[in-house]
C-alpha cells in the first residue's frame, strides 16, 4: 500500500484545536538495549563497528516532548519547522549520539516471511533453530536471541562470532531499528550478519536515520496512535540541541565521549521533568530564540578514528536506504547546523511513491532490485555533499532567508496558538505574562511574525536588544 504522507490536510497541526489530538501519547514503551555483555568478546565486537552503540544503556522516553516534536515535523521537507528556522537530525548526530558507522554499503536485501528463510538464517547466525514460540510472521523474538547469546561459551572464534551476531541483533531490535514492541525484529537483517567480516561494511547509521525519518513522517498524521523507530536518537538530539527543553542542565552532564546518548541514561531521576505536559514543550518550541538552539553542540568532542574517517558523510545530500524504507537527507536545508549561512531554497526533494511505502501480509521481495535506482544513488552519489562556505559565528538568519522562510512556512509556526484555551504559560500559571511588550525592544521588522518577535526568549526579552 502506498500512502501520501505529505498531504497537509492530514498533518496533526490541522487538528490541534481538538483536545483529543492536542494531547496525544505516541510513546507506549521503554527504550531497552541489551543489559549485559561479556567483555571477553569486546575486541571481536569492535571489529563490527557496534562497540559504541553497545554502550548506550537503558533509557526512558518522554511522551509529551515526543508529541511536541512530531507536531513540528514536516514530511515534505524532512525537517522540523521552528521559529528559529528549519532543523533536523542528521548523519552527524547519528555518529555522535549512537556511534554507528554512517558510510558503507546500503542496508538492503531480501525480505522473506517464509519459515524456511527464518530458520536457515537463524542457524547460520546463531547456530541453533528457533522453536515455534520463538518467532512469528517472519520476526524473531529478541528474548530468544538474548538466550542464544548468553549461553554461548565464547571459548572459540566461532562461538565469539555467534555471540556478537546475537548481541548485534538485539541492538538492531532495541536501539537501531526498534518496532513498537521492541520484542522482536524482522529476519531480513539476518543475512547481513552471516558474513561476520562484512558487518562493518554497511552504513547502519544511515539506515537507522532513514527509519527515524519514516517514523516521524507517519507519526505526523493526526490518526497515528504510536511511534516506533530509534527514539533514543531523537530524544538525545533534542536535549543536546535545545537545553531549555532538557531534563538536566548541560553543565551537570557527564563526559563528552561517544556515544553521547550514554550521558542521558539517568535523566528519569528528575521526576519534576517527567510531569511536564505537551503544552510546556509546545510553548518552549514556540518561544525558543536563535541563541537557545545549540547549532554546533559537538565542538571539542573527541571522535574515534573509525568514525572520523566517515565524517565526510555528514554533509551528504542523498537518499537514505534501508530495505523498503527510502528517505532523503536534505542537508542543504540546515546549513547553520554545519556552521554555514542559510539562504532561501527551491522546492524540497520529492521521493514520489517510494516514500513511506507500507507492506502487509506475506512478503518475498528483493529490494536491491526494486529500489535499484535509490541503492545506486547511495552507492555512487553519496559523496555529493554540501558546498562548504566560510564558517559563521552569528547564527541569526539573514533577513532575506527569514522573510522567505516565514512566507513559505509561517503557517507551521507558533503551534500553541492553534490549541483552544492554551494561553501563554497555561501549564505553569506562576509564569504567565504578556509577550507583547517585547516588541518595544525589537527594531527588526523581519523578526516579527504574527505579532511576536521570533527571537524572543521565554522570559519575554528579545535577543535583538
Tab-separated table of C-alpha atoms in Angstrom:
chain	number	residue	atom	x	y	z
A	1	UNK	CA	0.000	0.000	0.000
A	2	UNK	CA	1.262	3.479	-0.890
A	3	UNK	CA	0.065	6.474	1.071
A	4	UNK	CA	0.925	10.122	0.563
A	5	UNK	CA	2.346	11.250	3.895
A	6	UNK	CA	2.897	14.792	2.665
A	7	UNK	CA	-0.819	15.632	2.469
A	8	UNK	CA	-1.112	18.826	4.551
A	9	UNK	CA	-4.770	18.204	5.415
A	10	UNK	CA	-3.862	15.102	7.437
A	11	UNK	CA	-0.999	16.647	9.415
A	12	UNK	CA	-1.536	16.723	13.175
A	13	UNK	CA	-1.327	20.536	13.368
A	14	UNK	CA	-4.635	20.770	11.485
A	15	UNK	CA	-6.314	19.001	14.423
A	16	UNK	CA	-4.731	20.758	17.415
A	17	UNK	CA	-7.976	22.647	18.072
A	18	UNK	CA	-9.480	19.288	19.106
A	19	UNK	CA	-8.472	18.230	22.613
A	20	UNK	CA	-8.034	14.522	21.808
A	21	UNK	CA	-5.355	15.346	19.228
A	22	UNK	CA	-3.640	18.140	21.183
A	23	UNK	CA	-2.557	15.707	23.928
A	24	UNK	CA	-1.563	12.550	22.047
A	25	UNK	CA	0.578	9.884	23.731
A	26	UNK	CA	2.758	8.422	20.995
A	27	UNK	CA	5.146	6.662	23.374
A	28	UNK	CA	3.922	3.337	24.698
A	29	UNK	CA	7.124	1.524	25.545
A	30	UNK	CA	10.505	1.805	27.176
A	31	UNK	CA	13.734	2.028	25.224
A	32	UNK	CA	15.678	-1.019	26.346
A	33	UNK	CA	19.006	-2.052	24.794
A	34	UNK	CA	20.703	-5.309	25.836
A	35	UNK	CA	21.553	-5.158	29.539
A	36	UNK	CA	24.617	-7.407	29.675
A	37	UNK	CA	27.776	-8.010	27.693
A	38	UNK	CA	30.648	-10.462	28.057
A	39	UNK	CA	33.816	-8.351	27.960
A	40	UNK	CA	35.704	-11.368	26.574
A	41	UNK	CA	34.049	-10.525	23.260
A	42	UNK	CA	34.910	-6.786	23.329
A	43	UNK	CA	37.697	-6.968	20.750
A	44	UNK	CA	35.557	-9.034	18.399
A	45	UNK	CA	32.668	-6.571	18.781
A	46	UNK	CA	34.963	-3.642	17.902
A	47	UNK	CA	35.693	-5.201	14.523
A	48	UNK	CA	31.992	-4.849	13.578
A	49	UNK	CA	31.589	-1.125	14.324
A	50	UNK	CA	28.944	-1.737	17.019
A	51	UNK	CA	31.189	-1.202	20.039
A	52	UNK	CA	29.951	2.346	20.683
A	53	UNK	CA	26.197	1.859	20.306
A	54	UNK	CA	26.543	-1.174	22.574
A	55	UNK	CA	27.353	1.237	25.435
A	56	UNK	CA	24.224	3.386	25.122
A	57	UNK	CA	22.423	1.806	28.088
A	58	UNK	CA	18.774	1.800	29.126
A	59	UNK	CA	16.764	4.971	28.566
A	60	UNK	CA	13.197	6.109	29.083
A	61	UNK	CA	11.377	8.364	26.657
A	62	UNK	CA	9.136	11.350	27.346
A	63	UNK	CA	5.732	11.246	25.678
A	64	UNK	CA	4.939	14.973	25.930
A	65	UNK	CA	8.237	16.049	24.360
A	66	UNK	CA	7.819	13.448	21.615
A	67	UNK	CA	4.348	14.750	20.736
A	68	UNK	CA	5.550	18.359	20.590
A	69	UNK	CA	8.460	17.446	18.309
A	70	UNK	CA	6.278	15.410	15.959
A	71	UNK	CA	3.924	18.373	15.552
A	72	UNK	CA	6.861	20.394	14.165
A	73	UNK	CA	7.979	17.704	11.699
A	74	UNK	CA	7.132	18.273	8.042
A	75	UNK	CA	7.249	15.169	5.782
A	76	UNK	CA	7.556	17.283	2.638
A	77	UNK	CA	10.914	18.731	3.735
A	78	UNK	CA	12.128	16.088	6.236
A	79	UNK	CA	12.841	18.857	8.744
A	80	UNK	CA	11.381	20.368	11.906
A	81	UNK	CA	9.866	23.794	11.266
A	82	UNK	CA	10.640	26.029	14.250
A	83	UNK	CA	10.550	29.817	14.645
A	84	UNK	CA	14.380	29.783	14.555
A	85	UNK	CA	14.332	28.065	11.137
A	86	UNK	CA	14.458	24.524	9.774
A	87	UNK	CA	16.424	21.963	11.794
A	88	UNK	CA	16.738	18.184	11.651
A	89	UNK	CA	18.527	15.082	12.869
A	90	UNK	CA	21.460	14.434	10.523
A	91	UNK	CA	24.055	11.729	9.987
A	92	UNK	CA	26.396	13.825	12.111
A	93	UNK	CA	24.019	13.361	15.039
A	94	UNK	CA	23.826	9.612	14.421
A	95	UNK	CA	27.605	9.378	14.567
A	96	UNK	CA	27.990	11.376	17.781
A	97	UNK	CA	24.891	10.212	19.656
A	98	UNK	CA	24.905	6.492	18.806
A	99	UNK	CA	28.422	5.986	17.434
A	100	UNK	CA	27.149	3.998	14.436
A	101	UNK	CA	29.024	3.842	11.107
A	102	UNK	CA	27.427	6.207	8.577
A	103	UNK	CA	29.338	5.236	5.435
A	104	UNK	CA	29.371	1.973	3.544
A	105	UNK	CA	27.094	-0.355	1.621
A	106	UNK	CA	23.341	0.277	1.846
A	107	UNK	CA	21.394	-1.819	4.340
A	108	UNK	CA	19.181	-3.694	1.931
A	109	UNK	CA	18.489	-7.137	0.550
A	110	UNK	CA	15.647	-9.625	0.561
A	111	UNK	CA	12.563	-9.678	2.758
A	112	UNK	CA	11.066	-13.132	3.040
A	113	UNK	CA	8.427	-14.040	5.603
A	114	UNK	CA	8.735	-17.786	4.972
A	115	UNK	CA	9.606	-20.180	7.781
A	116	UNK	CA	12.468	-21.671	5.770
A	117	UNK	CA	14.166	-18.288	5.295
A	118	UNK	CA	13.974	-17.513	9.014
A	119	UNK	CA	15.214	-20.898	10.194
A	120	UNK	CA	18.112	-21.120	7.722
A	121	UNK	CA	19.401	-17.694	8.696
A	122	UNK	CA	18.979	-18.283	12.434
A	123	UNK	CA	21.027	-21.471	12.187
A	124	UNK	CA	23.684	-19.675	10.115
A	125	UNK	CA	23.908	-16.735	12.541
A	126	UNK	CA	23.246	-18.265	15.959
A	127	UNK	CA	23.964	-21.963	15.426
A	128	UNK	CA	20.521	-23.109	16.532
A	129	UNK	CA	16.943	-23.326	15.305
A	130	UNK	CA	14.181	-21.267	16.978
A	131	UNK	CA	11.188	-23.079	18.386
A	132	UNK	CA	7.589	-22.344	17.316
A	133	UNK	CA	7.216	-19.853	20.180
A	134	UNK	CA	10.423	-18.011	19.260
A	135	UNK	CA	9.235	-16.380	16.044
A	136	UNK	CA	6.083	-15.083	14.407
A	137	UNK	CA	5.299	-13.798	10.901
A	138	UNK	CA	8.929	-13.590	9.827
A	139	UNK	CA	10.072	-11.891	13.044
A	140	UNK	CA	12.465	-13.390	15.594
A	141	UNK	CA	11.800	-12.902	19.308
A	142	UNK	CA	14.617	-10.874	20.848
A	143	UNK	CA	14.278	-12.748	24.160
A	144	UNK	CA	15.222	-15.983	22.378
A	145	UNK	CA	18.200	-14.309	20.685
A	146	UNK	CA	19.372	-12.989	24.078
A	147	UNK	CA	19.179	-16.519	25.421
A	148	UNK	CA	21.278	-17.755	22.489
A	149	UNK	CA	23.827	-15.042	23.225
A	150	UNK	CA	24.022	-15.633	26.966
A	151	UNK	CA	24.545	-19.383	26.595
A	152	UNK	CA	27.498	-19.039	24.217
A	153	UNK	CA	30.745	-20.092	25.954
A	154	UNK	CA	32.868	-17.644	23.887
A	155	UNK	CA	35.779	-20.106	24.023
A	156	UNK	CA	36.381	-20.302	20.253
A	157	UNK	CA	36.347	-17.789	17.414
A	158	UNK	CA	33.162	-19.353	16.041
A	159	UNK	CA	31.478	-19.055	19.437
A	160	UNK	CA	32.597	-15.423	19.776
A	161	UNK	CA	31.156	-14.593	16.372
A	162	UNK	CA	27.809	-16.221	17.225
A	163	UNK	CA	27.774	-14.255	20.485
A	164	UNK	CA	28.431	-10.966	18.675
A	165	UNK	CA	25.835	-11.653	15.987
A	166	UNK	CA	23.212	-12.259	18.672
A	167	UNK	CA	24.278	-9.135	20.551
A	168	UNK	CA	24.084	-7.011	17.406
A	169	UNK	CA	20.667	-8.438	16.523
A	170	UNK	CA	19.405	-7.338	19.957
A	171	UNK	CA	20.858	-3.858	19.395
A	172	UNK	CA	19.179	-3.641	15.999
A	173	UNK	CA	15.838	-4.524	17.567
A	174	UNK	CA	16.039	-2.160	20.552
A	175	UNK	CA	18.160	0.846	19.508
A	176	UNK	CA	18.803	0.957	15.761
A	177	UNK	CA	15.535	-0.296	14.175
A	178	UNK	CA	13.062	-0.883	17.026
A	179	UNK	CA	9.413	-1.516	16.250
A	180	UNK	CA	6.539	-0.569	18.549
A	181	UNK	CA	7.034	-3.600	20.791
A	182	UNK	CA	10.870	-3.869	20.870
A	183	UNK	CA	10.182	-7.579	21.482
A	184	UNK	CA	11.027	-8.883	18.002
A	185	UNK	CA	12.917	-7.974	14.842
A	186	UNK	CA	12.372	-8.882	11.209
A	187	UNK	CA	14.522	-11.749	9.970
A	188	UNK	CA	15.502	-9.683	6.906
A	189	UNK	CA	18.522	-8.355	8.851
A	190	UNK	CA	19.962	-11.827	9.493
A	191	UNK	CA	21.609	-12.311	6.054
A	192	UNK	CA	23.599	-9.093	6.646
A	193	UNK	CA	25.086	-10.673	9.789
A	194	UNK	CA	26.023	-14.045	8.264
A	195	UNK	CA	29.351	-12.914	6.788
A	196	UNK	CA	30.920	-11.715	10.031
A	197	UNK	CA	33.731	-9.813	8.358
A	198	UNK	CA	31.290	-7.735	6.280
A	199	UNK	CA	29.131	-6.487	9.152
A	200	UNK	CA	31.243	-3.335	9.460
A	201	UNK	CA	30.886	-2.648	5.715
A	202	UNK	CA	27.254	-1.487	5.971
A	203	UNK	CA	26.001	2.041	6.658
A	204	UNK	CA	23.940	1.070	9.702
A	205	UNK	CA	23.724	4.667	10.892
A	206	UNK	CA	22.263	5.911	7.607
A	207	UNK	CA	19.672	3.124	7.674
A	208	UNK	CA	18.752	3.958	11.273
A	209	UNK	CA	18.234	7.619	10.357
A	210	UNK	CA	16.005	6.535	7.471
A	211	UNK	CA	13.830	4.660	9.965
A	212	UNK	CA	13.615	7.733	12.201
A	213	UNK	CA	12.526	9.945	9.290
A	214	UNK	CA	9.916	7.403	8.231
A	215	UNK	CA	8.590	7.118	11.786
A	216	UNK	CA	8.342	10.906	12.113
A	217	UNK	CA	6.523	11.159	8.781
A	218	UNK	CA	3.983	8.526	9.813
A	219	UNK	CA	3.544	9.921	13.332
A	220	UNK	CA	2.863	13.392	11.935
A	221	UNK	CA	-0.509	12.096	10.680
A	222	UNK	CA	-3.334	13.062	13.042
A	223	UNK	CA	-4.619	9.480	13.415
A	224	UNK	CA	-1.281	7.871	14.367
A	225	UNK	CA	-1.519	6.328	17.852
A	226	UNK	CA	2.050	5.099	18.460
A	227	UNK	CA	5.517	5.821	17.128
A	228	UNK	CA	8.411	3.434	16.635
A	229	UNK	CA	11.933	3.920	15.316
A	230	UNK	CA	15.218	4.933	17.003
A	231	UNK	CA	13.664	7.277	19.579
A	232	UNK	CA	16.819	7.354	21.715
A	233	UNK	CA	18.449	9.204	18.823
A	234	UNK	CA	15.572	11.694	18.622
A	235	UNK	CA	15.369	12.427	22.367
A	236	UNK	CA	19.106	12.926	22.797
A	237	UNK	CA	19.246	15.112	19.677
A	238	UNK	CA	16.532	17.340	21.151
A	239	UNK	CA	18.193	17.555	24.584
A	240	UNK	CA	21.644	18.270	23.156
A	241	UNK	CA	20.378	20.918	20.746
A	242	UNK	CA	17.686	22.576	22.911
A	243	UNK	CA	18.852	22.801	26.526
A	244	UNK	CA	15.715	24.706	27.578
A	245	UNK	CA	13.736	21.502	26.874
A	246	UNK	CA	16.232	19.136	28.515
A	247	UNK	CA	15.795	17.436	31.924
A	248	UNK	CA	19.390	18.119	33.031
A	249	UNK	CA	21.484	21.301	32.633
A	250	UNK	CA	24.382	20.803	30.248
A	251	UNK	CA	26.955	21.634	32.936
A	252	UNK	CA	25.706	18.672	35.001
A	253	UNK	CA	26.209	16.093	32.248
A	254	UNK	CA	28.995	13.548	32.256
A	255	UNK	CA	31.929	13.103	29.907
A	256	UNK	CA	31.761	14.123	26.246
A	257	UNK	CA	32.501	10.639	24.959
A	258	UNK	CA	30.882	8.883	22.023
A	259	UNK	CA	28.162	7.670	22.246
A	260	UNK	CA	26.760	10.882	23.733
A	261	UNK	CA	23.439	9.123	24.385
A	262	UNK	CA	25.097	7.412	27.343
A	263	UNK	CA	25.290	10.590	29.405
A	264	UNK	CA	21.495	10.932	29.383
A	265	UNK	CA	20.603	7.474	30.680
A	266	UNK	CA	19.764	8.691	34.213
A	267	UNK	CA	17.562	11.642	33.276
A	268	UNK	CA	14.462	9.858	34.620
A	269	UNK	CA	15.612	10.639	38.153
A	270	UNK	CA	14.411	14.204	37.589
A	271	UNK	CA	10.772	13.478	38.441
A	272	UNK	CA	9.568	17.070	38.062
A	273	UNK	CA	10.527	16.954	34.388
A	274	UNK	CA	8.502	13.787	33.817
A	275	UNK	CA	5.293	15.604	34.841
A	276	UNK	CA	5.616	18.376	32.260
A	277	UNK	CA	2.775	18.229	29.690
A	278	UNK	CA	2.808	18.677	25.939
A	279	UNK	CA	1.736	22.311	26.354
A	280	UNK	CA	5.025	23.043	28.160
A	281	UNK	CA	7.176	21.704	25.336
A	282	UNK	CA	4.978	23.144	22.587
A	283	UNK	CA	5.283	26.593	24.133
A	284	UNK	CA	9.022	26.101	24.662
A	285	UNK	CA	9.500	25.364	20.955
A	286	UNK	CA	7.343	28.369	20.034
A	287	UNK	CA	9.295	30.793	22.233
A	288	UNK	CA	12.788	29.489	21.531
A	289	UNK	CA	15.260	32.102	20.371
A	290	UNK	CA	18.131	31.580	17.943
A	291	UNK	CA	20.632	31.594	20.812
A	292	UNK	CA	18.609	28.964	22.683
A	293	UNK	CA	19.295	26.399	19.944
A	294	UNK	CA	22.789	24.878	20.061
A	295	UNK	CA	23.823	24.942	16.415
A	296	UNK	CA	27.251	23.304	16.905
A	297	UNK	CA	26.944	21.081	20.015
A	298	UNK	CA	29.858	18.761	19.266
A	299	UNK	CA	32.737	21.224	19.252
A	300	UNK	CA	35.516	19.674	21.317
A	301	UNK	CA	34.036	16.146	21.371
A	302	UNK	CA	36.684	13.560	20.512
A	303	UNK	CA	35.898	11.266	17.583
A	304	UNK	CA	37.412	7.754	17.331
A	305	UNK	CA	39.485	7.157	14.204
A	306	UNK	CA	36.970	4.612	12.899
A	307	UNK	CA	34.226	7.260	12.837
A	308	UNK	CA	36.436	10.246	11.965
A	309	UNK	CA	37.168	8.707	8.569
A	310	UNK	CA	33.424	8.724	7.816
A	311	UNK	CA	32.582	12.283	8.871
A	312	UNK	CA	32.519	13.481	5.271
A	313	UNK	CA	29.145	11.705	5.024
A	314	UNK	CA	27.590	14.171	7.478
A	315	UNK	CA	27.189	16.647	4.601
A	316	UNK	CA	25.710	14.256	2.046
A	317	UNK	CA	22.625	15.149	0.000
A	318	UNK	CA	21.427	11.699	-0.978
A	319	UNK	CA	18.817	9.039	-0.240
A	320	UNK	CA	18.967	7.043	2.993
A	321	UNK	CA	18.305	3.369	2.268
A	322	UNK	CA	17.034	0.524	4.441
A	323	UNK	CA	15.188	-2.206	2.515
A	324	UNK	CA	11.755	-0.723	1.634
A	325	UNK	CA	12.467	2.432	3.654
A	326	UNK	CA	13.700	5.288	1.442
A	327	UNK	CA	14.144	8.806	2.860
A	328	UNK	CA	16.047	11.928	1.829
A	329	UNK	CA	18.899	13.619	3.733
A	330	UNK	CA	18.371	17.342	2.956
A	331	UNK	CA	21.471	18.948	4.450
A	332	UNK	CA	21.023	21.962	2.162
A	333	UNK	CA	18.051	22.984	4.328
A	334	UNK	CA	20.012	23.080	7.611
A	335	UNK	CA	23.312	24.694	6.679
A	336	UNK	CA	23.515	26.517	10.007
A	337	UNK	CA	23.836	23.165	11.775
A	338	UNK	CA	27.124	22.826	9.913
A	339	UNK	CA	28.234	26.376	10.732
A	340	UNK	CA	27.283	27.955	7.393
A	341	UNK	CA	24.835	30.673	6.430
A	342	UNK	CA	21.388	29.597	5.224
A	343	UNK	CA	19.914	31.045	2.037
A	344	UNK	CA	16.404	30.739	0.538
A	345	UNK	CA	15.773	27.364	-1.078
A	346	UNK	CA	13.995	25.884	-4.045
A	347	UNK	CA	11.363	23.111	-3.847
A	348	UNK	CA	12.050	20.221	-1.471
A	349	UNK	CA	13.234	16.923	-2.979
A	350	UNK	CA	10.275	14.656	-3.788
A	351	UNK	CA	10.689	10.887	-3.284
A	352	UNK	CA	7.386	10.216	-5.010
A	353	UNK	CA	5.570	6.909	-4.484
A	354	UNK	CA	8.591	5.308	-2.812
A	355	UNK	CA	8.188	7.490	0.287
A	356	UNK	CA	6.788	5.663	3.343
A	357	UNK	CA	5.656	2.592	1.420
A	358	UNK	CA	3.784	0.190	3.719
A	359	UNK	CA	3.501	-3.551	3.038
A	360	UNK	CA	1.186	-6.057	4.694
A	361	UNK	CA	0.836	-9.819	4.537
A	362	UNK	CA	3.369	-12.390	3.364
A	363	UNK	CA	6.436	-10.883	1.733
A	364	UNK	CA	9.073	-12.038	-0.705
A	365	UNK	CA	10.827	-9.035	-2.223
A	366	UNK	CA	14.356	-8.242	-3.269
A	367	UNK	CA	14.735	-4.542	-2.510
A	368	UNK	CA	18.124	-4.380	-4.207
A	369	UNK	CA	16.254	-4.797	-7.496
A	370	UNK	CA	13.014	-2.993	-6.659
A	371	UNK	CA	14.867	0.089	-5.429
A	372	UNK	CA	17.934	-0.241	-7.617
A	373	UNK	CA	17.659	3.460	-8.508
A	374	UNK	CA	17.960	4.539	-4.861
A	375	UNK	CA	20.535	1.883	-3.993
A	376	UNK	CA	22.766	3.004	-6.858
A	377	UNK	CA	22.223	6.629	-5.997
A	378	UNK	CA	23.502	5.970	-2.475
A	379	UNK	CA	26.432	3.918	-3.752
A	380	UNK	CA	27.607	6.373	-6.382
A	381	UNK	CA	26.212	9.793	-5.364
A	382	UNK	CA	26.541	9.786	-1.589
A	383	UNK	CA	29.674	11.913	-1.834
A	384	UNK	CA	27.521	14.667	-3.341
A	385	UNK	CA	27.874	16.906	-0.317
A	386	UNK	CA	27.198	20.500	0.657
A	387	UNK	CA	29.425	23.163	-0.819
A	388	UNK	CA	31.374	24.289	2.221
A	389	UNK	CA	31.438	28.035	2.786
A	390	UNK	CA	33.098	30.213	5.367
A	391	UNK	CA	32.019	29.371	8.920
A	392	UNK	CA	29.752	31.798	10.715
A	393	UNK	CA	29.751	32.891	14.337
A	394	UNK	CA	26.392	34.680	14.317
A	395	UNK	CA	23.640	32.135	13.728
A	396	UNK	CA	20.824	34.666	13.369
A	397	UNK	CA	19.246	34.169	9.935
A	398	UNK	CA	19.846	36.581	7.097
A	399	UNK	CA	16.865	38.922	6.545
A	400	UNK	CA	16.358	37.544	3.031
A	401	UNK	CA	16.189	33.962	4.318
A	402	UNK	CA	13.874	34.709	7.204
A	403	UNK	CA	11.493	36.691	5.001
A	404	UNK	CA	11.374	33.740	2.575
A	405	UNK	CA	11.020	31.230	5.427
A	406	UNK	CA	8.078	32.957	7.111
A	407	UNK	CA	6.336	33.457	3.789
A	408	UNK	CA	6.742	29.790	2.874
A	409	UNK	CA	6.179	28.106	6.221
A	410	UNK	CA	4.794	30.733	8.598
A	411	UNK	CA	1.551	28.760	8.997
A	412	UNK	CA	3.580	25.905	10.555
A	413	UNK	CA	4.980	28.078	13.343
A	414	UNK	CA	3.738	29.014	16.844
A	415	UNK	CA	1.524	25.941	17.176
A	416	UNK	CA	0.380	26.912	20.685
A	417	UNK	CA	-1.866	29.492	19.033
A	418	UNK	CA	-3.808	26.671	17.372
A	419	UNK	CA	-4.744	24.943	20.638
A	420	UNK	CA	-8.035	26.109	22.113
A	421	UNK	CA	-7.573	27.607	25.576
A	422	UNK	CA	-3.789	27.357	25.535
A	423	UNK	CA	-2.621	30.761	26.682
A	424	UNK	CA	0.970	31.736	27.322
A	425	UNK	CA	2.201	29.784	30.324
A	426	UNK	CA	-1.086	27.887	30.711
A	427	UNK	CA	0.748	24.849	32.033
A	428	UNK	CA	2.742	26.940	34.523
A	429	UNK	CA	0.404	29.690	35.829
A	430	UNK	CA	3.043	31.314	38.028
A	431	UNK	CA	4.986	32.306	34.912
A	432	UNK	CA	2.098	33.878	32.981
A	433	UNK	CA	2.966	37.099	31.266
A	434	UNK	CA	2.141	39.100	28.167
A	435	UNK	CA	4.674	38.823	25.342
A	436	UNK	CA	3.610	41.979	23.500
A	437	UNK	CA	5.892	44.377	25.480
A	438	UNK	CA	8.902	42.594	23.985
A	439	UNK	CA	8.054	44.222	20.661
A	440	UNK	CA	9.086	47.580	22.114
A	441	UNK	CA	12.674	46.319	22.195
A	442	UNK	CA	12.833	44.907	18.660
A	443	UNK	CA	13.639	47.177	15.737
A	444	UNK	CA	13.871	44.494	13.065
A	445	UNK	CA	10.557	44.072	11.276
A	446	UNK	CA	11.749	40.758	9.796
A	447	UNK	CA	11.827	39.323	13.299
A	448	UNK	CA	8.083	39.813	13.647
A	449	UNK	CA	5.725	37.008	12.875
A	450	UNK	CA	2.076	37.043	13.874
A	451	UNK	CA	2.821	39.861	16.306
A	452	UNK	CA	5.679	38.228	18.223
A	453	UNK	CA	9.422	38.587	17.752
A	454	UNK	CA	10.759	35.211	16.565
A	455	UNK	CA	13.927	35.741	18.595
A	456	UNK	CA	12.147	36.337	21.866
A	457	UNK	CA	13.219	34.284	24.862
A	458	UNK	CA	10.633	32.664	27.185
A	459	UNK	CA	11.221	35.440	29.763
A	460	UNK	CA	9.737	37.958	27.348
A	461	UNK	CA	13.009	39.692	26.470
A	462	UNK	CA	14.057	39.923	22.833
A	463	UNK	CA	17.542	38.740	21.943
A	464	UNK	CA	17.759	41.537	19.388
A	465	UNK	CA	18.400	44.131	22.114
